[in-house]
Amino acid sequence: MIGEAPGGGRPEVRIDRSDVGRRVSVRRVSEVVAGRPVYRDVIGVLASWDDACQVTVIPRAGEPVSFPAELMIAAKTVPLFPARRAPLPETDPTALQRVATRAWPARDQARLGDWLLRASAGFTSRANSCQALGDPGLPVPEALAAVGEWYAERGLPALVEVTFPGTDPAVAAALDPERLTPAKVLTAPLAPLVRAGSGHERVRLSRTASESWFERYHRVGGGPEAEAAARELLHGGPSVWFATVPAPGGGAPLAIGRCVVDGPWVHFGALETAPEARRQGLATAMTAVLAARAAEEGATGAYLQVEEDNTAALALYGRLGFTTSHTYHYARLPQR
């Protein structure tokens, strides 16, 4: 009989719709063969439980698994994935900057030799600047002139991302000396992050950002085109996850975050906490839950970008074990 546990025991389904976004273990009836049910197990994020009682779980690998809720024999929430300790993946600043580009994919991209031109309707300098790494295939003055023309065609200021170490010093010397938005790239082994903090059960994961998630995210603005570009960018990347700590009474969440898993690396970003909810460990809890999911998908190293004047964030990430890999900033083309 479907809905009855093996041996005639009572079903032990200990999850419901309020657990959407948490890690669960589910045993369900997969099929009936010769009059007997065949059971299958799945562990992963409970992605949805819709009004038709269709349940979807996203496992560590492969496609999401969907089934009617009535076919569950046993189900419960389970602890975060127990990530194993592993060293940081081997990399260098140039390689990691290129990985970071995939985690923040601009809507419009073009190559100039090894350089990458990026535009996203003005949403963030990172997605609207030339990543000057490697050989542009032209003398520096000509390459920078081509960069200026490309951005002028799009009605955007021409910014160049200068990475240190990484960008050719001759390129940096040819740009305006003012350093715009100087930032540090921090890295850390992933496993210790999974064990950080408490309150993990308050965090919910999803593949898409809800409207309430965007209520908390402060960087969207600049009109409909920029907002559309932001939403497209935030949902882009190899394996994207959004974290939310819901507010008890609904509305904007208490905290949000985002990660992108890309092979051995996971990028953390868009970590924001409501002013009234700070100093409660929510950012640490979100980082731990996102790190656990990334580890479940095979990542072993984490990285993030922090502006140099964000002392609070730098202090938090320092406590979590992050150290500086390299720095970068943006610079304007020289004035003619």
mmCIF file of C-alpha atoms in Angstrom:
data_model
loop_
_atom_site.group_PDB
_atom_site.id
_atom_site.type_symbol
_atom_site.label_atom_id
_atom_site.label_comp_id
_atom_site.label_asym_id
_atom_site.label_seq_id
_atom_site.Cartn_x
_atom_site.Cartn_y
_atom_site.Cartn_z
ATOM 1 C CA MET A 1 0.000 0.000 0.000
ATOM 2 C CA ILE A 2 1.496 3.349 -1.033
ATOM 3 C CA GLY A 3 2.106 5.574 1.994
ATOM 4 C CA GLU A 4 2.853 2.670 4.336
ATOM 5 C CA ALA A 5 6.428 2.073 5.457
ATOM 6 C CA PRO A 6 8.159 -1.281 4.872
ATOM 7 C CA GLY A 7 7.105 -3.801 7.512
ATOM 8 C CA GLY A 8 3.745 -2.142 8.079
ATOM 9 C CA GLY A 9 5.072 0.695 10.263
ATOM 10 C CA ARG A 10 3.646 4.214 10.233
ATOM 11 C CA PRO A 11 5.147 6.701 7.792
ATOM 12 C CA GLU A 12 7.599 9.138 9.318
ATOM 13 C CA VAL A 13 7.327 12.209 7.148
ATOM 14 C CA ARG A 14 8.720 14.995 9.290
ATOM 15 C CA ILE A 15 8.904 17.775 6.724
ATOM 16 C CA ASP A 16 6.338 20.147 5.278
ATOM 17 C CA ARG A 17 6.201 23.273 3.138
ATOM 18 C CA SER A 18 7.871 25.337 5.853
ATOM 19 C CA ASP A 19 11.056 23.334 5.228
ATOM 20 C CA VAL A 20 11.434 24.448 1.609
ATOM 21 C CA GLY A 21 15.016 25.616 1.236
ATOM 22 C CA ARG A 22 16.476 23.225 3.814
ATOM 23 C CA ARG A 23 18.547 20.094 3.281
ATOM 24 C CA VAL A 24 16.395 16.983 3.540
ATOM 25 C CA SER A 25 16.500 13.227 3.197
ATOM 26 C CA VAL A 26 13.483 11.609 1.545
ATOM 27 C CA ARG A 27 12.470 8.004 0.911
ATOM 28 C CA ARG A 28 9.683 7.692 -1.609
ATOM 29 C CA VAL A 29 7.861 5.160 -3.739
ATOM 30 C CA SER A 30 9.591 5.354 -7.103
ATOM 31 C CA GLU A 31 7.502 2.748 -8.932
ATOM 32 C CA VAL A 32 5.407 -0.342 -8.404
ATOM 33 C CA VAL A 33 6.733 -3.602 -9.857
ATOM 34 C CA ALA A 34 4.629 -6.783 -9.792
ATOM 35 C CA GLY A 35 2.362 -5.180 -7.241
ATOM 36 C CA ARG A 36 5.189 -4.247 -4.894
ATOM 37 C CA PRO A 37 6.528 -0.708 -4.331
ATOM 38 C CA VAL A 38 10.136 0.112 -5.165
ATOM 39 C CA TYR A 39 11.691 2.720 -2.888
ATOM 40 C CA ARG A 40 14.278 5.358 -3.762
ATOM 41 C CA ASP A 41 16.164 7.758 -1.523
ATOM 42 C CA VAL A 42 17.256 11.303 -2.299
ATOM 43 C CA ILE A 43 19.224 13.794 -0.208
ATOM 44 C CA GLY A 44 19.407 17.434 -1.199
ATOM 45 C CA VAL A 45 17.771 20.828 -0.960
ATOM 46 C CA LEU A 46 13.970 20.804 -0.753
ATOM 47 C CA ALA A 47 13.444 23.184 -3.646
ATOM 48 C CA SER A 48 9.667 23.356 -3.773
ATOM 49 C CA TRP A 49 6.376 21.978 -2.465
ATOM 50 C CA ASP A 50 3.643 23.429 -4.663
ATOM 51 C CA ASP A 51 -0.104 23.732 -4.228
ATOM 52 C CA ALA A 52 -0.590 20.488 -6.148
ATOM 53 C CA CYS A 53 1.607 18.771 -3.519
ATOM 54 C CA GLN A 54 4.365 18.149 -6.038
ATOM 55 C CA VAL A 55 7.723 18.025 -4.217
ATOM 56 C CA THR A 56 11.105 18.761 -5.806
ATOM 57 C CA VAL A 57 14.501 17.972 -4.265
ATOM 58 C CA ILE A 58 17.808 19.078 -5.782
ATOM 59 C CA PRO A 59 20.481 16.432 -5.046
ATOM 60 C CA ARG A 60 24.238 17.004 -4.964
ATOM 61 C CA ALA A 61 24.541 16.035 -8.634
ATOM 62 C CA GLY A 62 22.226 15.407 -11.507
ATOM 63 C CA GLU A 63 18.789 16.765 -12.289
ATOM 64 C CA PRO A 64 16.169 17.789 -9.688
ATOM 65 C CA VAL A 65 13.935 14.947 -8.510
ATOM 66 C CA SER A 66 10.174 15.619 -8.447
ATOM 67 C CA PHE A 67 7.361 13.451 -7.104
ATOM 68 C CA PRO A 68 3.934 13.745 -5.440
ATOM 69 C CA ALA A 69 4.129 14.349 -1.700
ATOM 70 C CA GLU A 70 1.810 11.400 -1.084
ATOM 71 C CA LEU A 71 4.550 9.025 -2.292
ATOM 72 C CA MET A 72 6.891 9.961 0.562
ATOM 73 C CA ILE A 73 7.421 7.123 3.023
ATOM 74 C CA ALA A 74 9.908 8.868 5.272
ATOM 75 C CA ALA A 75 11.409 12.340 5.223
ATOM 76 C CA LYS A 76 13.315 14.601 7.574
ATOM 77 C CA THR A 77 15.645 17.576 7.605
ATOM 78 C CA VAL A 78 19.315 16.616 7.882
ATOM 79 C CA PRO A 79 22.507 18.407 8.967
ATOM 80 C CA LEU A 80 24.719 20.360 6.601
ATOM 81 C CA PHE A 81 26.949 18.340 4.299
ATOM 82 C CA PRO A 82 30.045 17.306 6.331
ATOM 83 C CA ALA A 83 32.744 18.877 4.166
ATOM 84 C CA ARG A 84 36.152 17.236 4.364
ATOM 85 C CA ARG A 85 39.220 19.340 4.965
ATOM 86 C CA ALA A 86 41.189 20.031 1.799
ATOM 87 C CA PRO A 87 43.798 22.608 0.777
ATOM 88 C CA LEU A 88 42.936 25.576 -1.382
ATOM 89 C CA PRO A 89 42.813 24.763 -5.098
ATOM 90 C CA GLU A 90 45.965 25.794 -6.922
ATOM 91 C CA THR A 91 45.527 29.120 -8.689
ATOM 92 C CA ASP A 92 47.033 32.551 -9.268
ATOM 93 C CA PRO A 93 45.481 36.048 -9.342
ATOM 94 C CA THR A 94 44.950 36.038 -13.108
ATOM 95 C CA ALA A 95 43.239 32.645 -13.107
ATOM 96 C CA LEU A 96 41.062 33.503 -10.107
ATOM 97 C CA GLN A 97 39.961 36.818 -11.628
ATOM 98 C CA ARG A 98 38.822 34.900 -14.694
ATOM 99 C CA VAL A 99 36.911 32.439 -12.513
ATOM 100 C CA ALA A 100 35.289 35.422 -10.806
ATOM 101 C CA THR A 101 34.086 36.709 -14.177
ATOM 102 C CA ARG A 102 32.006 33.558 -14.613
ATOM 103 C CA ALA A 103 30.417 34.152 -11.216
ATOM 104 C CA TRP A 104 29.376 37.685 -12.228
ATOM 105 C CA PRO A 105 28.616 37.256 -15.940
ATOM 106 C CA ALA A 106 28.006 40.480 -17.834
ATOM 107 C CA ARG A 107 25.147 40.528 -20.308
ATOM 108 C CA ASP A 108 27.329 41.850 -23.162
ATOM 109 C CA GLN A 109 30.874 40.487 -23.529
ATOM 110 C CA ALA A 110 33.558 40.709 -26.200
ATOM 111 C CA ARG A 111 37.208 39.736 -26.500
ATOM 112 C CA LEU A 112 40.109 41.990 -27.377
ATOM 113 C CA GLY A 113 42.897 39.435 -27.523
ATOM 114 C CA ASP A 114 43.065 38.099 -23.959
ATOM 115 C CA TRP A 115 41.214 41.113 -22.552
ATOM 116 C CA LEU A 116 37.504 40.818 -21.741
ATOM 117 C CA LEU A 117 35.106 43.695 -22.384
ATOM 118 C CA ARG A 118 31.976 43.613 -20.225
ATOM 119 C CA ALA A 119 28.753 45.641 -20.193
ATOM 120 C CA SER A 120 25.515 45.240 -18.231
ATOM 121 C CA ALA A 121 23.611 48.514 -18.515
ATOM 122 C CA GLY A 122 25.793 50.075 -15.833
ATOM 123 C CA PHE A 123 25.011 47.534 -13.081
ATOM 124 C CA THR A 124 28.260 47.405 -11.048
ATOM 125 C CA SER A 125 31.729 48.323 -12.237
ATOM 126 C CA ARG A 126 32.679 44.646 -12.266
ATOM 127 C CA ALA A 127 30.158 43.941 -15.038
ATOM 128 C CA ASN A 128 30.879 47.192 -16.903
ATOM 129 C CA SER A 129 34.649 47.282 -17.256
ATOM 130 C CA CYS A 130 37.464 45.830 -19.305
ATOM 131 C CA GLN A 131 39.312 43.036 -17.545
ATOM 132 C CA ALA A 132 42.864 43.787 -18.695
ATOM 133 C CA LEU A 133 44.663 40.489 -18.204
ATOM 134 C CA GLY A 134 47.046 38.990 -20.736
ATOM 135 C CA ASP A 135 47.832 40.278 -24.205
ATOM 136 C CA PRO A 136 45.225 42.406 -26.013
ATOM 137 C CA GLY A 137 46.893 41.661 -29.338
ATOM 138 C CA LEU A 138 47.524 45.356 -29.983
ATOM 139 C CA PRO A 139 49.957 47.957 -28.678
ATOM 140 C CA VAL A 140 48.656 49.350 -25.387
ATOM 141 C CA PRO A 141 47.603 52.779 -26.746
ATOM 142 C CA GLU A 142 45.651 51.172 -29.591
ATOM 143 C CA ALA A 143 44.074 48.605 -27.258
ATOM 144 C CA LEU A 144 42.898 51.295 -24.853
ATOM 145 C CA ALA A 145 41.505 53.332 -27.759
ATOM 146 C CA ALA A 146 39.516 50.258 -28.854
ATOM 147 C CA VAL A 147 38.226 49.860 -25.309
ATOM 148 C CA GLY A 148 37.074 53.484 -25.290
ATOM 149 C CA GLU A 149 35.221 53.052 -28.568
ATOM 150 C CA TRP A 150 33.494 49.865 -27.412
ATOM 151 C CA TYR A 151 32.096 51.511 -24.295
ATOM 152 C CA ALA A 152 31.205 54.728 -26.119
ATOM 153 C CA GLU A 153 29.036 52.684 -28.486
ATOM 154 C CA ARG A 154 27.096 51.492 -25.430
ATOM 155 C CA GLY A 155 26.839 54.868 -23.753
ATOM 156 C CA LEU A 156 28.964 53.734 -20.807
ATOM 157 C CA PRO A 157 32.108 55.165 -19.241
ATOM 158 C CA ALA A 158 35.233 53.238 -20.175
ATOM 159 C CA LEU A 159 36.654 51.600 -17.051
ATOM 160 C CA VAL A 160 39.566 49.168 -16.875
ATOM 161 C CA GLU A 161 39.917 46.576 -14.129
ATOM 162 C CA VAL A 162 43.526 46.654 -12.914
ATOM 163 C CA THR A 163 44.622 43.535 -11.043
ATOM 164 C CA PHE A 164 47.748 43.415 -8.897
ATOM 165 C CA PRO A 165 49.582 41.255 -9.556
ATOM 166 C CA GLY A 166 48.254 40.403 -13.008
ATOM 167 C CA THR A 167 47.676 43.457 -15.179
ATOM 168 C CA ASP A 168 50.641 44.559 -17.300
ATOM 169 C CA PRO A 169 52.295 47.526 -15.504
ATOM 170 C CA ALA A 170 52.451 49.327 -18.866
ATOM 171 C CA VAL A 171 48.657 49.240 -19.009
ATOM 172 C CA ALA A 172 48.292 50.555 -15.467
ATOM 173 C CA ALA A 173 50.757 53.358 -16.212
ATOM 174 C CA ALA A 174 48.736 54.436 -19.240
ATOM 175 C CA LEU A 175 45.518 54.893 -17.242
ATOM 176 C CA ASP A 176 44.286 57.669 -14.997
ATOM 177 C CA PRO A 177 46.231 57.267 -11.721
ATOM 178 C CA GLU A 178 43.099 57.568 -9.561
ATOM 179 C CA ARG A 179 42.169 54.199 -8.050
ATOM 180 C CA LEU A 180 38.400 53.694 -8.163
ATOM 181 C CA THR A 181 36.761 51.230 -5.757
ATOM 182 C CA PRO A 182 39.945 49.453 -4.609
ATOM 183 C CA ALA A 183 39.104 45.951 -3.422
ATOM 184 C CA LYS A 184 40.704 42.847 -1.997
ATOM 185 C CA VAL A 185 40.117 39.292 -3.184
ATOM 186 C CA LEU A 186 40.044 36.973 -0.189
ATOM 187 C CA THR A 187 40.308 33.180 -0.237
ATOM 188 C CA ALA A 188 39.776 30.438 2.338
ATOM 189 C CA PRO A 189 39.550 26.647 2.529
ATOM 190 C CA LEU A 190 35.898 25.685 2.374
ATOM 191 C CA ALA A 191 35.527 23.007 5.055
ATOM 192 C CA PRO A 192 36.098 25.246 8.120
ATOM 193 C CA LEU A 193 33.410 27.627 6.868
ATOM 194 C CA VAL A 194 30.805 24.856 7.032
ATOM 195 C CA ARG A 195 31.499 24.458 10.741
ATOM 196 C CA ALA A 196 31.264 28.165 11.523
ATOM 197 C CA GLY A 197 28.524 29.719 13.616
ATOM 198 C CA SER A 198 25.084 28.442 14.525
ATOM 199 C CA GLY A 199 21.477 29.032 13.540
ATOM 200 C CA HIS A 200 21.892 27.205 10.248
ATOM 201 C CA GLU A 201 18.288 26.012 10.422
ATOM 202 C CA ARG A 202 17.088 29.597 9.869
ATOM 203 C CA VAL A 203 18.660 29.777 6.405
ATOM 204 C CA ARG A 204 16.766 28.800 3.277
ATOM 205 C CA LEU A 205 18.346 28.062 -0.126
ATOM 206 C CA SER A 206 16.855 28.495 -3.575
ATOM 207 C CA ARG A 207 17.939 28.481 -7.186
ATOM 208 C CA THR A 208 16.203 31.792 -7.890
ATOM 209 C CA ALA A 209 16.024 35.072 -5.995
ATOM 210 C CA SER A 210 12.539 35.886 -4.752
ATOM 211 C CA GLU A 211 11.016 39.355 -4.837
ATOM 212 C CA SER A 212 11.578 39.582 -1.077
ATOM 213 C CA TRP A 213 15.271 38.765 -1.638
ATOM 214 C CA PHE A 214 15.484 41.768 -3.957
ATOM 215 C CA GLU A 215 13.800 43.926 -1.319
ATOM 216 C CA ARG A 216 16.888 43.425 0.845
ATOM 217 C CA TYR A 217 19.469 43.683 -1.945
ATOM 218 C CA HIS A 218 20.580 47.336 -2.042
ATOM 219 C CA ARG A 219 22.623 47.481 -5.261
ATOM 220 C CA VAL A 220 19.789 47.318 -7.817
ATOM 221 C CA GLY A 221 18.843 50.700 -9.243
ATOM 222 C CA GLY A 222 19.328 52.985 -12.190
ATOM 223 C CA GLY A 223 16.111 52.325 -14.063
ATOM 224 C CA PRO A 224 14.344 49.339 -15.671
ATOM 225 C CA GLU A 225 17.198 48.379 -18.001
ATOM 226 C CA ALA A 226 19.762 48.278 -15.211
ATOM 227 C CA GLU A 227 17.366 46.329 -12.990
ATOM 228 C CA ALA A 228 16.729 43.775 -15.739
ATOM 229 C CA ALA A 229 20.492 43.444 -16.289
ATOM 230 C CA ALA A 230 21.020 42.949 -12.552
ATOM 231 C CA ARG A 231 18.442 40.190 -12.314
ATOM 232 C CA GLU A 232 19.890 38.444 -15.362
ATOM 233 C CA LEU A 233 23.436 38.703 -14.029
ATOM 234 C CA LEU A 234 22.587 37.525 -10.511
ATOM 235 C CA HIS A 235 20.960 34.386 -11.889
ATOM 236 C CA GLY A 236 23.896 33.678 -14.219
ATOM 237 C CA GLY A 237 26.830 31.407 -13.493
ATOM 238 C CA PRO A 238 27.685 27.703 -13.441
ATOM 239 C CA SER A 239 25.728 26.737 -10.274
ATOM 240 C CA VAL A 240 23.966 29.598 -8.519
ATOM 241 C CA TRP A 241 22.378 29.504 -5.054
ATOM 242 C CA PHE A 242 20.568 32.215 -3.114
ATOM 243 C CA ALA A 243 20.362 32.237 0.679
ATOM 244 C CA THR A 244 17.647 33.898 2.728
ATOM 245 C CA VAL A 245 16.940 34.288 6.434
ATOM 246 C CA PRO A 246 13.199 35.058 6.419
ATOM 247 C CA ALA A 247 11.794 37.737 8.677
ATOM 248 C CA PRO A 248 9.286 36.336 11.209
ATOM 249 C CA GLY A 249 6.495 38.602 10.013
ATOM 250 C CA GLY A 250 7.246 38.375 6.298
ATOM 251 C CA GLY A 251 8.512 41.150 4.063
ATOM 252 C CA ALA A 252 12.165 41.822 3.385
ATOM 253 C CA PRO A 253 14.393 39.041 4.774
ATOM 254 C CA LEU A 254 16.636 39.611 7.762
ATOM 255 C CA ALA A 255 19.630 38.559 5.663
ATOM 256 C CA ILE A 256 20.473 37.430 2.151
ATOM 257 C CA GLY A 257 23.431 35.978 0.285
ATOM 258 C CA ARG A 258 24.453 34.394 -3.007
ATOM 259 C CA CYS A 259 27.061 31.886 -4.091
ATOM 260 C CA VAL A 260 28.238 30.479 -7.411
ATOM 261 C CA VAL A 261 29.890 27.058 -7.491
ATOM 262 C CA ASP A 262 32.385 26.655 -10.321
ATOM 263 C CA GLY A 263 34.430 23.443 -10.126
ATOM 264 C CA PRO A 264 36.743 23.594 -7.084
ATOM 265 C CA TRP A 265 35.807 27.216 -6.290
ATOM 266 C CA VAL A 266 32.769 28.913 -4.819
ATOM 267 C CA HIS A 267 32.207 32.650 -4.953
ATOM 268 C CA PHE A 268 30.327 34.357 -2.109
ATOM 269 C CA GLY A 269 28.601 37.675 -2.695
ATOM 270 C CA ALA A 270 25.514 39.827 -2.111
ATOM 271 C CA LEU A 271 25.764 39.163 1.628
ATOM 272 C CA GLU A 272 23.522 41.704 3.334
ATOM 273 C CA THR A 273 21.917 41.884 6.768
ATOM 274 C CA ALA A 274 19.147 44.198 7.928
ATOM 275 C CA PRO A 275 20.474 46.841 10.354
ATOM 276 C CA GLU A 276 18.206 45.616 13.149
ATOM 277 C CA ALA A 277 19.432 42.018 12.701
ATOM 278 C CA ARG A 278 23.177 42.622 12.771
ATOM 279 C CA ARG A 279 25.498 41.040 15.332
ATOM 280 C CA GLN A 280 23.283 37.950 15.506
ATOM 281 C CA GLY A 281 25.574 35.704 13.456
ATOM 282 C CA LEU A 282 23.262 35.627 10.441
ATOM 283 C CA ALA A 283 26.003 36.357 7.904
ATOM 284 C CA THR A 284 28.125 33.564 9.364
ATOM 285 C CA ALA A 285 25.174 31.148 9.320
ATOM 286 C CA MET A 286 24.420 31.962 5.673
ATOM 287 C CA THR A 287 28.063 31.533 4.733
ATOM 288 C CA ALA A 288 28.113 28.126 6.421
ATOM 289 C CA VAL A 289 24.979 26.906 4.641
ATOM 290 C CA LEU A 290 26.161 28.139 1.241
ATOM 291 C CA ALA A 291 29.609 26.636 1.879
ATOM 292 C CA ALA A 292 28.064 23.287 2.749
ATOM 293 C CA ARG A 293 26.078 23.224 -0.465
ATOM 294 C CA ALA A 294 29.182 24.172 -2.456
ATOM 295 C CA ALA A 295 31.173 21.407 -0.753
ATOM 296 C CA GLU A 296 28.371 18.965 -1.586
ATOM 297 C CA GLU A 297 28.891 19.895 -5.245
ATOM 298 C CA GLY A 298 32.652 19.318 -5.000
ATOM 299 C CA ALA A 299 34.129 22.738 -4.187
ATOM 300 C CA THR A 300 37.061 22.955 -1.770
ATOM 301 C CA GLY A 301 37.986 26.672 -1.886
ATOM 302 C CA ALA A 302 36.060 29.908 -1.385
ATOM 303 C CA TYR A 303 36.736 33.436 -2.568
ATOM 304 C CA LEU A 304 35.035 36.813 -2.353
ATOM 305 C CA GLN A 305 35.683 40.457 -3.145
ATOM 306 C CA VAL A 306 35.579 43.177 -0.483
ATOM 307 C CA GLU A 307 36.171 46.890 -0.920
ATOM 308 C CA GLU A 308 39.209 48.009 1.034
ATOM 309 C CA ASP A 309 37.247 50.491 3.159
ATOM 310 C CA ASN A 310 34.665 47.923 4.288
ATOM 311 C CA THR A 311 36.353 47.280 7.627
ATOM 312 C CA ALA A 312 33.393 45.445 9.152
ATOM 313 C CA ALA A 313 33.284 42.883 6.337
ATOM 314 C CA LEU A 314 37.058 42.461 6.348
ATOM 315 C CA ALA A 315 36.961 41.786 10.099
ATOM 316 C CA LEU A 316 34.177 39.213 9.696
ATOM 317 C CA TYR A 317 35.920 37.343 6.901
ATOM 318 C CA GLY A 318 39.212 37.467 8.758
ATOM 319 C CA ARG A 319 37.561 35.686 11.688
ATOM 320 C CA LEU A 320 36.261 33.063 9.255
ATOM 321 C CA GLY A 321 39.781 32.341 7.997
ATOM 322 C CA PHE A 322 39.905 34.353 4.774
ATOM 323 C CA THR A 323 43.234 35.848 3.719
ATOM 324 C CA THR A 324 44.172 38.221 0.901
ATOM 325 C CA SER A 325 45.053 36.664 -2.452
ATOM 326 C CA HIS A 326 45.432 39.876 -4.454
ATOM 327 C CA THR A 327 43.900 43.286 -5.046
ATOM 328 C CA TYR A 328 42.235 45.118 -7.908
ATOM 329 C CA HIS A 329 40.715 48.498 -8.693
ATOM 330 C CA TYR A 330 39.160 50.332 -11.609
ATOM 331 C CA ALA A 331 40.762 53.162 -13.581
ATOM 332 C CA ARG A 332 39.537 55.499 -16.266
ATOM 333 C CA LEU A 333 41.097 55.857 -19.665
ATOM 334 C CA PRO A 334 43.525 58.797 -19.858
ATOM 335 C CA GLN A 335 41.912 62.137 -20.622
ATOM 336 C CA ARG A 336 42.619 63.346 -24.148
#
